[in-house]
CSV table of C-alpha atoms in Angstrom, one decimal:
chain,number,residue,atom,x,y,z
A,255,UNK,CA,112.2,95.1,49.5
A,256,UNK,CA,110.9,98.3,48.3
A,257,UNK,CA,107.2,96.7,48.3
A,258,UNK,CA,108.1,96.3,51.7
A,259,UNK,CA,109.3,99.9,52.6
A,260,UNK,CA,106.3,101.1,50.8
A,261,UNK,CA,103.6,99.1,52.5
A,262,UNK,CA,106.0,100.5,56.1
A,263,UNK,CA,105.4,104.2,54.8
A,264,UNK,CA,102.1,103.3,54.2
A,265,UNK,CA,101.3,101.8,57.9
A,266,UNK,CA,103.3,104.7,59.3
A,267,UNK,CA,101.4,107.4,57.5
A,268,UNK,CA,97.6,105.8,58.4
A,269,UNK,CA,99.1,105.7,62.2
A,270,UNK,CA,100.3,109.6,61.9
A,271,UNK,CA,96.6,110.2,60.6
A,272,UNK,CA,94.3,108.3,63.3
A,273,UNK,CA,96.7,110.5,65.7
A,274,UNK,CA,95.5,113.8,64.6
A,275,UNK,CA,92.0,112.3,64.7
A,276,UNK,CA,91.2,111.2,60.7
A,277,UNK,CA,89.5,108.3,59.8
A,278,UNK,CA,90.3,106.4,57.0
A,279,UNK,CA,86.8,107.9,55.3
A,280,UNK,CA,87.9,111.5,56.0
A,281,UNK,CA,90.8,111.1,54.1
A,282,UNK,CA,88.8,112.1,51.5
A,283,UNK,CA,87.0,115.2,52.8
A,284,UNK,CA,89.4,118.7,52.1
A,285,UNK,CA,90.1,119.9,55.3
A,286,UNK,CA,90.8,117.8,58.7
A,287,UNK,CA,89.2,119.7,61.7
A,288,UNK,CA,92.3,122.1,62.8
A,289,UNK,CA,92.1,123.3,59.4
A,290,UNK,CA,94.8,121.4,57.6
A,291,UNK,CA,93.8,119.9,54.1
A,292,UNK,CA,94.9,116.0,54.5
A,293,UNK,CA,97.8,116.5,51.4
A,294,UNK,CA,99.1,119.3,53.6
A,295,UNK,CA,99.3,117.0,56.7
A,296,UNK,CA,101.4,114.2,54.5
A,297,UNK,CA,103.0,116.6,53.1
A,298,UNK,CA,104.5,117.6,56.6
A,299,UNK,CA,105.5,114.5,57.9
A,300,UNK,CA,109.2,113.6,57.8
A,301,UNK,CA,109.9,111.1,55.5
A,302,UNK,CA,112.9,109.2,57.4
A,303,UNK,CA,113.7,106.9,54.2
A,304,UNK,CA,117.2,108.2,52.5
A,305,UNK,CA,116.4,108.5,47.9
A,306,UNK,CA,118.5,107.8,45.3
A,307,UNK,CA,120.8,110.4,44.3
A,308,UNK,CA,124.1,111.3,42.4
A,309,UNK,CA,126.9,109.6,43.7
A,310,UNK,CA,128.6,111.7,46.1
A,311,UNK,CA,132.5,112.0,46.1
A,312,UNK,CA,134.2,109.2,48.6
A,313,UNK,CA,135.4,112.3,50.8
A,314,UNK,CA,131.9,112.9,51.8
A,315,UNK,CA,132.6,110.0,54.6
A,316,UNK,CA,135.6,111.4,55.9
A,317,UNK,CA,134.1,112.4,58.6
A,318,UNK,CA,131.7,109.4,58.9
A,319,UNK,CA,131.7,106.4,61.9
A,320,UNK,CA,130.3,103.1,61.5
A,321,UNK,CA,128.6,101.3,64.6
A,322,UNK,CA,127.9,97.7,63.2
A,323,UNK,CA,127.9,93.6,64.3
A,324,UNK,CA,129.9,91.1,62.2
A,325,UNK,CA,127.7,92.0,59.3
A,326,UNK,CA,129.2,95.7,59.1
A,327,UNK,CA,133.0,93.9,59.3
A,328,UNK,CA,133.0,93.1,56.3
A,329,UNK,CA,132.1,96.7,55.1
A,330,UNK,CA,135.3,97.7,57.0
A,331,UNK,CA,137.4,94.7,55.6
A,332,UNK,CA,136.4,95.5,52.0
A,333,UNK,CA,136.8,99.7,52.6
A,334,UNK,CA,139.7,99.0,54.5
A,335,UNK,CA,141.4,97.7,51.5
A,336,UNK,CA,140.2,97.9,48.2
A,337,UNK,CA,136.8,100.0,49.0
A,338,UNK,CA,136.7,104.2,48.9
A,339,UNK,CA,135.2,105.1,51.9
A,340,UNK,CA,137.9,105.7,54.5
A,341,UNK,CA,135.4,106.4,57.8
A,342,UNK,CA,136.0,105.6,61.1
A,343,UNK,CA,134.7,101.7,61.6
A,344,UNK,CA,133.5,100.9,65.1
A,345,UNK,CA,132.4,97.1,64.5
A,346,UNK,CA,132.7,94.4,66.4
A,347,UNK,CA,132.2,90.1,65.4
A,348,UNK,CA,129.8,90.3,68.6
A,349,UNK,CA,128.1,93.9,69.0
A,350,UNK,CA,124.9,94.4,70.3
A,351,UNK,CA,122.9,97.5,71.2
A,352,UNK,CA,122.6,96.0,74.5
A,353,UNK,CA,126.5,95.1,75.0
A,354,UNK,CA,127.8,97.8,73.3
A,355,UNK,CA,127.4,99.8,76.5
A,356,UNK,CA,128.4,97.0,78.9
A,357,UNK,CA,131.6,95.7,78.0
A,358,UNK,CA,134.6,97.4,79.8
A,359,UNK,CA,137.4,99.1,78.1
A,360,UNK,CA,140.0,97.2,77.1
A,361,UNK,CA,137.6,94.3,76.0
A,362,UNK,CA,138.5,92.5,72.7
A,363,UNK,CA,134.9,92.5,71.9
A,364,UNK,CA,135.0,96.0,71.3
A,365,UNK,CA,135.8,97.7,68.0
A,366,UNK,CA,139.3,98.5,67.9
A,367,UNK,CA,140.5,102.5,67.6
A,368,UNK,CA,142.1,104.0,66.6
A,369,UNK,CA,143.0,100.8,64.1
A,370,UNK,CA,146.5,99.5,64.7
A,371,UNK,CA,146.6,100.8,68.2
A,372,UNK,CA,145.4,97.7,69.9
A,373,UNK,CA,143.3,99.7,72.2
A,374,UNK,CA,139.6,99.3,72.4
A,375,UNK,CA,138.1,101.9,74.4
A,376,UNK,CA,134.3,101.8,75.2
A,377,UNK,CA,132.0,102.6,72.3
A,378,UNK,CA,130.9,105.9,73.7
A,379,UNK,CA,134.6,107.3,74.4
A,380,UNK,CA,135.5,105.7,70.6
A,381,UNK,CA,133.1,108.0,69.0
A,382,UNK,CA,133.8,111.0,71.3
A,383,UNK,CA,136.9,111.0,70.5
A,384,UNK,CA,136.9,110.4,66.4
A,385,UNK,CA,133.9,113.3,66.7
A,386,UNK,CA,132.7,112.4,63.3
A,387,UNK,CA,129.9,114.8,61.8
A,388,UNK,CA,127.7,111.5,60.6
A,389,UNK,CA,127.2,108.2,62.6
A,390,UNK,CA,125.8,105.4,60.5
A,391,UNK,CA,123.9,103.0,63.2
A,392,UNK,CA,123.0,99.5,61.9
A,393,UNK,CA,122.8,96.9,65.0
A,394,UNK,CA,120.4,94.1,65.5
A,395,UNK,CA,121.3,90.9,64.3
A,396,UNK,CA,122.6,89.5,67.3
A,397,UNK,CA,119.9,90.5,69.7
A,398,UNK,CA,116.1,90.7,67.9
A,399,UNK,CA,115.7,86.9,68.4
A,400,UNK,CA,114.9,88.2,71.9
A,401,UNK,CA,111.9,90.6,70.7
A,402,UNK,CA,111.5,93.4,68.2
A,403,UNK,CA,110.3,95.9,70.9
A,404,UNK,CA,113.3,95.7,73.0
A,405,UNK,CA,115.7,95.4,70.6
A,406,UNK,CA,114.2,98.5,69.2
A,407,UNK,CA,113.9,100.4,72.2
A,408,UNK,CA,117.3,99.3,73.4
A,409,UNK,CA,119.1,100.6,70.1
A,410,UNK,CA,117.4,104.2,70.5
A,411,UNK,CA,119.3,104.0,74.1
A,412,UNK,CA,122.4,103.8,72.5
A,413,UNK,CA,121.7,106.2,70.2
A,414,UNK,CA,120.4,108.4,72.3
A,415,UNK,CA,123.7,108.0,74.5
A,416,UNK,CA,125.8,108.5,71.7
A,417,UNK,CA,124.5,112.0,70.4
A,418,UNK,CA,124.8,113.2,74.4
A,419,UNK,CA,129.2,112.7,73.2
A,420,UNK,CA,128.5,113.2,69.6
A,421,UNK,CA,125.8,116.1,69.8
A,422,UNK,CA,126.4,118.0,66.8
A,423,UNK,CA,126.1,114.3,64.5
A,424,UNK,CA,123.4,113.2,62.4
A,425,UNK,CA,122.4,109.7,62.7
A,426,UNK,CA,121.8,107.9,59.9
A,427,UNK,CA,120.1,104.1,61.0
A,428,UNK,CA,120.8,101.3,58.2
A,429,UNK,CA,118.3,98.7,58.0
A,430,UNK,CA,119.6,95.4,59.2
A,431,UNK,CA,120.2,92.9,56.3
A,432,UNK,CA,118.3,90.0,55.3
A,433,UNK,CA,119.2,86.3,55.7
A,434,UNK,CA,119.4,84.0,52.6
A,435,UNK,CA,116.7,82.1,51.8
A,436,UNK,CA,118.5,78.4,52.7
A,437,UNK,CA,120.1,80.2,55.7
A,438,UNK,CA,121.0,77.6,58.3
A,439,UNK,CA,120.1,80.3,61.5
A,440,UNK,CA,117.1,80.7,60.4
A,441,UNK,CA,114.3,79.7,63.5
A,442,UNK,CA,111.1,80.7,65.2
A,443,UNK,CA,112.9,83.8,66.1
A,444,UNK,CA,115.5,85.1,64.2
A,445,UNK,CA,114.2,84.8,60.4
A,446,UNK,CA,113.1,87.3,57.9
A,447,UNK,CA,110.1,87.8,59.5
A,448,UNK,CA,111.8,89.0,62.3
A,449,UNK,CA,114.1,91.3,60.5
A,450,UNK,CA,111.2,93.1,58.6
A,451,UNK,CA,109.8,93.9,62.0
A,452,UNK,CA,112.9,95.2,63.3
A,453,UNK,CA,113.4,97.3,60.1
A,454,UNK,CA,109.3,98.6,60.1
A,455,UNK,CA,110.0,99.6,64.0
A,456,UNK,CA,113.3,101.4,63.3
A,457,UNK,CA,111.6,103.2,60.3
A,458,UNK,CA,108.9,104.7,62.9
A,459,UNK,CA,112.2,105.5,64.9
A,460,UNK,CA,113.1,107.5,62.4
A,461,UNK,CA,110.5,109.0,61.4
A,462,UNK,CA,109.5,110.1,65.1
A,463,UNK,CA,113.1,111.2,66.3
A,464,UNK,CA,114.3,112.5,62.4
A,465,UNK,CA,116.7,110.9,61.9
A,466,UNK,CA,117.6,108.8,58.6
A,467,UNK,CA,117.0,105.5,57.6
A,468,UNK,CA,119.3,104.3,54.6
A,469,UNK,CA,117.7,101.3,53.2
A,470,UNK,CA,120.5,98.9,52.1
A,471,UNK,CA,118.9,95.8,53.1
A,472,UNK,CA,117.1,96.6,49.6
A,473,UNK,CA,120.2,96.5,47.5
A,474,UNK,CA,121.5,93.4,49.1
A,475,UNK,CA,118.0,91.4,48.8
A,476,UNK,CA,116.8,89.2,45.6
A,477,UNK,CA,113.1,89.6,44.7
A,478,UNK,CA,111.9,87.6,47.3
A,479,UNK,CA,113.6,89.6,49.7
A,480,UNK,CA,116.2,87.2,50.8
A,481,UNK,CA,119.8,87.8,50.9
A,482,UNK,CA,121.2,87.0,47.7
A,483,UNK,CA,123.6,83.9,47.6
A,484,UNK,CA,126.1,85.9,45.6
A,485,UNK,CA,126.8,88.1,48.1
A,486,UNK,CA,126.4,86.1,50.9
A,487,UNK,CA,129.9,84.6,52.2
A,488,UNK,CA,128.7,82.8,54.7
A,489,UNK,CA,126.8,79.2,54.5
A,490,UNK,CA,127.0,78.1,58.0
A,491,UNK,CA,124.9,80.9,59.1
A,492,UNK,CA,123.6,82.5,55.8
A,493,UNK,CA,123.8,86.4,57.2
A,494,UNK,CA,127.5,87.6,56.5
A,495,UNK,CA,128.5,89.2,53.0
A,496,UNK,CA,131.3,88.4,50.9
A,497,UNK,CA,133.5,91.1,49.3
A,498,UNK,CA,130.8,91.3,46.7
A,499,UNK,CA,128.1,92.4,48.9
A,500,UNK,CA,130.2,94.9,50.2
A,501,UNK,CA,131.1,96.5,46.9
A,502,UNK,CA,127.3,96.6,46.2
A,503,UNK,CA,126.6,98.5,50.1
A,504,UNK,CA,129.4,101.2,49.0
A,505,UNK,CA,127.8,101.9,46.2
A,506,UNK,CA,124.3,101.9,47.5
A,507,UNK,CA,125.9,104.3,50.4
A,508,UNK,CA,127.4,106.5,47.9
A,509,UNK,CA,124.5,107.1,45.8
A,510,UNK,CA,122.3,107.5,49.4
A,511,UNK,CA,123.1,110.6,51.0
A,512,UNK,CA,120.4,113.1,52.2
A,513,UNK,CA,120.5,116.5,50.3
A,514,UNK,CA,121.1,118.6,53.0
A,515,UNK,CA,124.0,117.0,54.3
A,516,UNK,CA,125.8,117.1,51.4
C-alpha cells in the first residue's frame, strides 16, 4: 500500500508540473520560466497524505464525527464499547455519497443521533447539530462499482455540502479499505482495482481542495495489498472488519493526526 501511495504522489506531482508548463526534461534545468526553481515548486504543493506521528491522547476526537458505510460500523461498534475514541459516529449498513443526501429524515437507513434516541435526522442536520471541529469522510464502497469519476465527484458534493453546516471543520477523507484477496464480491467492477482508483482520485481531491487524506487502507492491507484475513470478519462478502481490524484503525487514527490540528 505505501508503494501504491507513492507511485499516486508521484502521478500527482508530474500532473502539477505539466500544469505550470514543465516537461519531464526540464525537470532538470534550475529554474522553470516564472522564475521558480523546480524543488521550490514541489516544495509548495500541498501534500494531502496524513504522516506518522506520536500518538495523540483519545480526547483529541472529542470533537470528531464519522461519516462511513457498513465498513465504518464496525469502527463505531468496537469504540462504542471497548475502543478510546468517543466521536460522534454517523454510519450507516447502506450509506452512500449519493444517498446520504436523499433519504428523508426519519429513515432507518440513516445513522442514528444522537445514539439511543431513535431519531435519525438527515446527514446534514446530524452533523450541524453535533458541530464537531473535525469530520473524518470515508464513503465508497457501496457506490464505485458504478464509476470512479462519479463516485468521486459525487463524494466532494457531499462534502462540499457538509462544510456549508459544518464551515469552521476540517475534513479529513480516509481511504476506502481493500477487499480480501478470496473476497466473494469481488467482479469486473468492484475489486481492488477499482478501489485504488477511487483512493488515487480522492488523493488528487485532497490535494486540490486541502484537505487530508488519512491512509488506513495501508494498515489494514497485507503485502499484496489485500485486506488481511485476520481482520476481516466477513467471508460472504470479504470487505467488513472484525474487532481486530478495528483495534488496528484506532491505533493507525491515533498515531495520524496532522500537526497543526493538534
Amino acid at each position: 500500500m505505501k508503494r501504491w501511495m507513492a507511485w499516486c504522489l508521484s502521478l500527482l506531482l508530474l500532473l502539477s508540473l505539466s500544469a505550470c508548463g514543465l516537461t519531464a526534461q526540464e525537470e532538470n534545468e534550475e529554474e522553470t520560466a516564472n522564475g521558480l526553481t523546480v524543488q521550490k515548486l514541489k516544495e509548495t504543493l500541498y501534500n494531502p497524505v496524513v504522516p506518522e506521528s506520536e500518538a495523540v491522547s483519545p480526547d483529541w476526537f472529542s470533537d470528531v464525527a464519522f461519516v462511513g458505510d457498513s465498513v465504518s460500523v464496525m469502527l463505531d461498534w468496537y469504540n462504542g464499547g471497548s475502543g478510546p475514541l468517543k466521536a460522534d459516529f454517523f454510519c450507516s449498513v447502506s450509506m452512500s455519497q449519493q444517498n446520504a443526501l436523499s433519504y428523508a429524515a426519519g429513515d432507518g437507513r440513516l445513522p442514528e443521533y444522537p445514539k439511543g434516541s431513535g431519531r435519525h435526522p438527515k446527514l446534514l442536520d446530524g452533523l450541524a447539530e453535533s458541530s464537531p471541529n473535525k469530520i473524518y469522510v470515508m464513503l465508497g464502497m457501496n457506490c464505485i462499482a458504478g464509476g470512479v469519476d462519479r463516485a468521486s465527484q459525487d463524494l466532494v458534493t457531499l462534502i462540499d455540502q457538509i462544510l456549508e453546516r459544518c464551515p469552521e471543520a476540517a475534513v479529513l477523507v480516509e481511504s476506502v479499505t481493500p477487499m480480501t484477496a478470496t473476497s466473494p464480491r469481488a467482479d469486473d467492477y468492484l475489486n481492488n482495482e477499482t478501489i485504488r482508483a477511487f483512493n488515487c482520485r480522492m488523493l488528487q481531491v485532497c490535494m486540490e481542495r486541502k484537505w487530508y487524506f488519512v491512509n488506513v487502507a495501508e494498515a489494514l492491507s497485507d503485502e499484496n495489498g489485500f485486506l488481511r484475513d485476520d481482520y476481516s470478519g466477513d467471508r460472504a462478502m470479504g470487505i467488513h472488519l472484525n474487532y481486530n481490524g478495528a483495534e488496528v484503525w484506532t491505533n493507525y487514527l491515533l498515531t495520524h493526526v496532522p500537526e497543526v490540528l493538534k
